[in-house]
Amino acid sequence: MMQQMELKYSVFAKPMATLIMPGSPKARGYDPIPSVWDGEDSELLEKMLALYPRRRPRRILDATVNGGRFWRGSKHPVIGIDIDARHAPSLVADNTATPFREGFFDVVVYDPPHIPNQGSDKKKDFHDRFGLGGKSPKENGYTFAHTYPPFVNEAYRVLKNEGILLCKIADYVHHHRYQWAHVEFVQAAKEVGFQPCDCIVKIRKGPIIDPKWKVAHHSRRQHCYWLVFRKSRKCE
Ligand SMILES: C[S@@+](CC[C@H](N)C(=O)[O-])C[C@H]1O[C@@H](n2cnc3c(N)ncnc32)[C@H](O)[C@@H]1O
């Protein structure tokens, strides 16, 4: 019996000759990302781009590039589009109908305007960065949810099979209602065939509070999400 066990052990302990592709997750080693992140988006993106793509991405589309804050100091090859020419993107284009061919990108990054119909903000930079200038009428429920299906459809088209979609999105309270932006986005992405694979909660030090507000009906948001999707039938 003892002899049998030793034999078994020695069989399992024998190093197996596995082929490890350069640039693959195995070659990069175990480098997990915490599911709660309080650092910069650019740093998190570096980690996500090292973790989720099957190999180092050769073409990345930032579909809402704005000032390109995500890519400061980055060595990744990024094409940044924005519908607003004032941000001087690589290309002025609508991310729901881009000029790129099918399967062109390894990764698409999306950081849409977060909160519609906000009043003017004296800090212009803040206004642009969070997309507070965007409007959404009553017919669309004062949300941006109607923009998700045409975007995910286009993202699916321009991504390679096994490609990754990374989306930064925030829920918010508007018009006295909790707006479930991240849920609506996941639903839209699943609808076109994406696999929702991961979710990282990004937190800020404290919630934004306006001295005008006198009565609270909801908790104040202090976080947003980075959602990870794969154009595949499975995540891993
Ligand atoms: C929240 S900002 C992105 C900020 C950016 N990630 C950064 O860190 O600098 C959203 C941007 O999406 C752009 N945008 C809105 N709708 C768009 C569309 N349909 N196609 C392309 N860009 C769009 C806006 O002009 C805005 O610059």
Short mmCIF file of C-alpha atoms and ligand atoms in Angstrom, two decimals:
data_model
loop_
_atom_site.label_atom_id
_atom_site.label_comp_id
_atom_site.label_asym_id
_atom_site.label_seq_id
_atom_site.Cartn_x
_atom_site.Cartn_y
_atom_site.Cartn_z
CA MET A 1 0.00 0.00 0.00
CA MET A 2 2.80 2.36 1.06
CA GLN A 3 4.67 1.53 -2.07
CA GLN A 4 1.57 2.34 -4.13
CA MET A 5 1.17 5.74 -2.47
CA GLU A 6 4.79 6.69 -3.05
CA LEU A 7 4.44 5.66 -6.63
CA LYS A 8 1.35 7.82 -7.03
CA TYR A 9 3.03 10.77 -5.34
CA SER A 10 6.10 10.48 -7.51
CA VAL A 11 3.88 10.46 -10.61
CA PHE A 12 2.08 13.66 -9.55
CA ALA A 13 5.26 15.41 -8.39
CA LYS A 14 6.99 14.90 -11.73
CA PRO A 15 7.26 18.31 -13.47
CA MET A 16 5.03 18.37 -16.52
CA ALA A 17 6.36 19.69 -19.81
CA THR A 18 3.77 22.40 -20.58
CA LEU A 19 4.16 24.91 -23.35
CA ILE A 20 3.90 28.48 -21.96
CA MET A 21 3.35 31.10 -24.65
CA PRO A 22 5.33 34.35 -24.19
CA GLY A 23 2.97 37.15 -23.11
CA SER A 24 0.27 34.71 -21.98
CA PRO A 25 -1.24 35.06 -18.46
CA LYS A 26 0.79 32.02 -17.33
CA ALA A 27 4.06 33.59 -18.48
CA ARG A 28 3.18 36.79 -16.59
CA GLY A 29 2.63 34.93 -13.31
CA TYR A 30 0.00 35.40 -10.61
CA ASP A 31 -0.67 39.11 -10.17
CA PRO A 32 -4.24 39.53 -8.91
CA ILE A 33 -6.10 42.84 -8.88
CA PRO A 34 -8.04 43.71 -5.71
CA SER A 35 -11.79 43.99 -6.32
CA VAL A 36 -11.84 47.41 -4.63
CA TRP A 37 -9.57 50.04 -6.10
CA ASP A 38 -8.78 53.48 -4.64
CA GLY A 39 -5.92 54.42 -6.99
CA GLU A 40 -5.75 56.06 -10.39
CA ASP A 41 -7.64 54.67 -13.39
CA SER A 42 -4.45 54.66 -15.46
CA GLU A 43 -2.72 52.36 -12.97
CA LEU A 44 -5.72 50.04 -12.78
CA LEU A 45 -5.94 49.92 -16.58
CA GLU A 46 -2.32 48.79 -16.80
CA LYS A 47 -3.15 45.93 -14.44
CA MET A 48 -6.35 45.01 -16.27
CA LEU A 49 -4.57 45.02 -19.62
CA ALA A 50 -1.98 42.65 -18.17
CA LEU A 51 -4.61 40.33 -16.68
CA TYR A 52 -7.59 39.89 -18.98
CA PRO A 53 -6.38 39.82 -22.62
CA ARG A 54 -5.11 36.40 -23.67
CA ARG A 55 -1.94 38.07 -24.96
CA ARG A 56 -0.48 41.59 -24.88
CA PRO A 57 -2.97 43.76 -26.82
CA ARG A 58 -1.70 45.17 -30.10
CA ARG A 59 -4.62 47.45 -30.83
CA ILE A 60 -6.70 49.27 -28.21
CA LEU A 61 -9.67 51.52 -28.92
CA ASP A 62 -10.57 54.17 -26.35
CA ALA A 63 -14.13 54.85 -27.48
CA THR A 64 -14.60 57.97 -25.30
CA VAL A 65 -11.07 59.34 -25.07
CA ASN A 66 -11.75 62.95 -24.02
CA GLY A 67 -8.44 64.26 -22.63
CA GLY A 68 -6.85 60.79 -22.70
CA ARG A 69 -6.22 60.77 -18.95
CA PHE A 70 -6.32 56.97 -18.88
CA TRP A 71 -3.20 56.73 -21.06
CA ARG A 72 -0.81 59.23 -19.50
CA GLY A 73 2.54 57.50 -19.22
CA SER A 74 1.18 54.38 -20.94
CA LYS A 75 3.15 52.53 -23.63
CA HIS A 76 0.06 50.81 -25.02
CA PRO A 77 -0.91 51.50 -28.64
CA VAL A 78 -4.22 53.35 -28.33
CA ILE A 79 -6.52 54.90 -30.89
CA GLY A 80 -8.73 57.39 -29.08
CA ILE A 81 -12.01 58.55 -30.56
CA ASP A 82 -14.41 61.17 -29.28
CA ILE A 83 -17.54 62.68 -30.76
CA ASP A 84 -16.40 66.12 -29.61
CA ALA A 85 -13.59 67.58 -31.73
CA ARG A 86 -12.62 70.02 -28.94
CA HIS A 87 -10.80 67.18 -27.17
CA ALA A 88 -8.50 66.67 -30.19
CA PRO A 89 -8.86 62.86 -30.28
CA SER A 90 -6.93 60.64 -32.75
CA LEU A 91 -10.19 60.60 -34.69
CA VAL A 92 -13.48 62.46 -34.28
CA ALA A 93 -16.05 59.68 -34.48
CA ASP A 94 -19.26 58.37 -32.98
CA ASN A 95 -18.55 55.18 -31.03
CA THR A 96 -21.84 53.67 -32.22
CA ALA A 97 -20.72 53.76 -35.90
CA THR A 98 -16.93 53.73 -36.23
CA PRO A 99 -14.90 53.49 -39.45
CA PHE A 100 -12.93 50.43 -38.23
CA ARG A 101 -13.19 47.01 -39.78
CA GLU A 102 -14.68 44.00 -38.02
CA GLY A 103 -12.34 42.34 -35.50
CA PHE A 104 -9.74 45.12 -35.66
CA PHE A 105 -9.16 45.64 -31.92
CA ASP A 106 -7.95 43.45 -29.05
CA VAL A 107 -9.44 45.75 -26.40
CA VAL A 108 -12.12 48.46 -26.31
CA VAL A 109 -12.24 50.90 -23.38
CA TYR A 110 -15.43 52.85 -22.66
CA ASP A 111 -15.99 55.64 -20.14
CA PRO A 112 -19.27 57.24 -21.19
CA PRO A 113 -20.77 60.44 -19.81
CA HIS A 114 -22.01 59.42 -16.40
CA ILE A 115 -24.74 61.75 -15.26
CA PRO A 116 -27.16 63.49 -17.62
CA ASN A 117 -28.86 66.86 -17.29
CA GLN A 118 -26.65 68.41 -14.64
CA GLY A 119 -26.60 72.15 -14.23
CA SER A 120 -23.54 74.10 -15.29
CA ASP A 121 -20.42 73.53 -13.29
CA LYS A 122 -17.92 76.31 -12.68
CA LYS A 123 -15.04 73.82 -12.81
CA LYS A 124 -15.01 73.20 -16.55
CA ASP A 125 -12.51 70.36 -16.26
CA PHE A 126 -14.76 68.43 -13.87
CA HIS A 127 -17.69 69.03 -16.19
CA ASP A 128 -15.90 67.52 -19.19
CA ARG A 129 -14.23 64.66 -17.38
CA PHE A 130 -17.44 63.28 -15.93
CA GLY A 131 -19.50 64.06 -18.98
CA LEU A 132 -21.88 66.20 -16.98
CA GLY A 133 -22.68 68.24 -20.07
CA GLY A 134 -24.66 65.40 -21.67
CA LYS A 135 -28.42 65.68 -21.91
CA SER A 136 -31.10 63.02 -21.88
CA PRO A 137 -34.77 63.85 -22.43
CA LYS A 138 -37.84 62.53 -20.63
CA GLU A 139 -38.54 59.98 -23.44
CA ASN A 140 -35.26 58.30 -22.51
CA GLY A 141 -36.07 58.32 -18.81
CA TYR A 142 -33.43 61.03 -18.18
CA THR A 143 -30.73 58.34 -18.40
CA PHE A 144 -28.02 57.36 -20.88
CA ALA A 145 -29.18 53.73 -20.98
CA HIS A 146 -30.49 54.12 -24.56
CA THR A 147 -26.89 54.76 -25.71
CA TYR A 148 -25.61 51.39 -24.42
CA PRO A 149 -27.15 48.99 -27.01
CA PRO A 150 -25.78 50.80 -30.11
CA PHE A 151 -22.38 51.14 -28.44
CA VAL A 152 -22.03 47.51 -27.33
CA ASN A 153 -23.16 46.38 -30.76
CA GLU A 154 -20.34 48.37 -32.38
CA ALA A 155 -17.79 47.31 -29.72
CA TYR A 156 -18.68 43.67 -30.40
CA ARG A 157 -18.23 44.19 -34.13
CA VAL A 158 -14.79 45.85 -33.95
CA LEU A 159 -13.38 43.45 -31.32
CA LYS A 160 -11.54 40.27 -32.24
CA ASN A 161 -12.95 37.01 -30.92
CA GLU A 162 -11.77 36.67 -27.30
CA GLY A 163 -11.28 40.47 -27.22
CA ILE A 164 -11.95 42.47 -24.07
CA LEU A 165 -14.33 45.33 -23.37
CA LEU A 166 -13.52 47.42 -20.29
CA CYS A 167 -16.23 49.82 -19.15
CA LYS A 168 -16.11 52.42 -16.39
CA ILE A 169 -19.61 53.23 -15.28
CA ALA A 170 -21.38 54.87 -12.35
CA ASP A 171 -24.87 54.47 -10.93
CA TYR A 172 -26.42 57.69 -9.73
CA VAL A 173 -29.54 59.25 -8.28
CA HIS A 174 -31.39 61.46 -10.68
CA HIS A 175 -34.94 62.70 -10.89
CA HIS A 176 -35.52 61.21 -7.40
CA ARG A 177 -34.72 57.73 -8.71
CA TYR A 178 -31.75 55.41 -8.29
CA GLN A 179 -30.44 54.90 -11.85
CA TRP A 180 -28.92 51.40 -12.28
CA ALA A 181 -26.51 52.31 -15.04
CA HIS A 182 -24.16 49.37 -14.44
CA VAL A 183 -27.02 46.84 -14.50
CA GLU A 184 -28.40 48.32 -17.70
CA PHE A 185 -24.96 48.20 -19.28
CA VAL A 186 -24.44 44.53 -18.33
CA GLN A 187 -27.85 43.67 -19.79
CA ALA A 188 -27.09 45.48 -23.05
CA ALA A 189 -23.66 43.83 -23.34
CA LYS A 190 -25.04 40.33 -22.70
CA GLU A 191 -27.74 40.94 -25.26
CA VAL A 192 -25.17 41.29 -28.09
CA GLY A 193 -23.15 38.30 -26.94
CA PHE A 194 -20.52 39.58 -24.48
CA GLN A 195 -19.64 37.50 -21.42
CA PRO A 196 -19.60 39.62 -18.25
CA CYS A 197 -16.42 38.40 -16.54
CA ASP A 198 -15.40 40.68 -13.72
CA CYS A 199 -16.28 43.77 -11.71
CA ILE A 200 -13.94 46.10 -9.82
CA VAL A 201 -15.38 48.76 -7.53
CA LYS A 202 -13.48 52.01 -7.76
CA ILE A 203 -13.86 54.21 -4.70
CA ARG A 204 -13.18 57.86 -4.07
CA LYS A 205 -12.20 59.32 -0.69
CA GLY A 206 -15.59 60.85 0.01
CA PRO A 207 -18.93 61.43 -1.73
CA ILE A 208 -19.66 64.68 -3.56
CA ILE A 209 -22.02 66.76 -1.43
CA ASP A 210 -23.70 70.00 -2.42
CA PRO A 211 -24.57 72.43 0.45
CA LYS A 212 -27.86 73.08 -1.42
CA TRP A 213 -29.10 69.58 -0.58
CA LYS A 214 -31.15 69.53 2.63
CA VAL A 215 -32.87 66.12 2.72
CA ALA A 216 -31.23 62.77 1.93
CA HIS A 217 -33.30 59.89 0.51
CA HIS A 218 -30.38 57.82 -0.77
CA SER A 219 -26.81 57.06 0.22
CA ARG A 220 -24.28 59.33 -1.48
CA ARG A 221 -22.29 57.61 -4.20
CA GLN A 222 -18.62 57.18 -3.44
CA HIS A 223 -17.83 54.55 -6.02
CA CYS A 224 -18.16 53.52 -9.62
CA TYR A 225 -17.48 50.25 -11.45
CA TRP A 226 -14.97 48.91 -13.89
CA LEU A 227 -16.76 46.10 -15.72
CA VAL A 228 -14.88 43.50 -17.75
CA PHE A 229 -16.43 41.64 -20.70
CA ARG A 230 -15.05 39.13 -23.15
CA LYS A 231 -16.24 38.53 -26.71
CA SER A 232 -16.41 34.83 -26.12
CA ARG A 233 -18.69 32.09 -24.81
CA LYS A 234 -16.57 31.84 -21.67
CA CYS A 235 -14.46 34.15 -19.54
CA GLU A 236 -11.42 32.03 -18.68
C1 LIG B 1 -16.47 60.84 -19.19
S1 LIG B 1 -15.69 61.47 -20.60
C2 LIG B 1 -14.31 60.37 -20.85
C3 LIG B 1 -13.10 60.78 -20.03
C4 LIG B 1 -11.83 60.02 -20.42
N1 LIG B 1 -11.94 58.62 -20.11
C5 LIG B 1 -10.63 60.57 -19.70
O1 LIG B 1 -10.24 60.00 -18.68
O2 LIG B 1 -10.07 61.57 -20.16
C6 LIG B 1 -16.82 60.94 -21.84
C7 LIG B 1 -16.45 61.37 -23.26
O3 LIG B 1 -17.28 60.64 -24.17
C8 LIG B 1 -17.51 61.44 -25.30
N2 LIG B 1 -18.67 60.89 -26.02
C9 LIG B 1 -19.99 60.99 -25.70
N3 LIG B 1 -20.74 60.35 -26.59
C10 LIG B 1 -19.89 59.83 -27.53
C11 LIG B 1 -20.08 59.07 -28.72
N4 LIG B 1 -21.31 58.69 -29.15
N5 LIG B 1 -18.98 58.71 -29.43
C12 LIG B 1 -17.75 59.07 -29.03
N6 LIG B 1 -17.51 59.81 -27.91
C13 LIG B 1 -18.57 60.18 -27.17
C14 LIG B 1 -17.72 62.82 -24.71
O4 LIG B 1 -17.51 63.82 -25.68
C15 LIG B 1 -16.68 62.83 -23.58
O5 LIG B 1 -15.49 63.44 -24.00
#
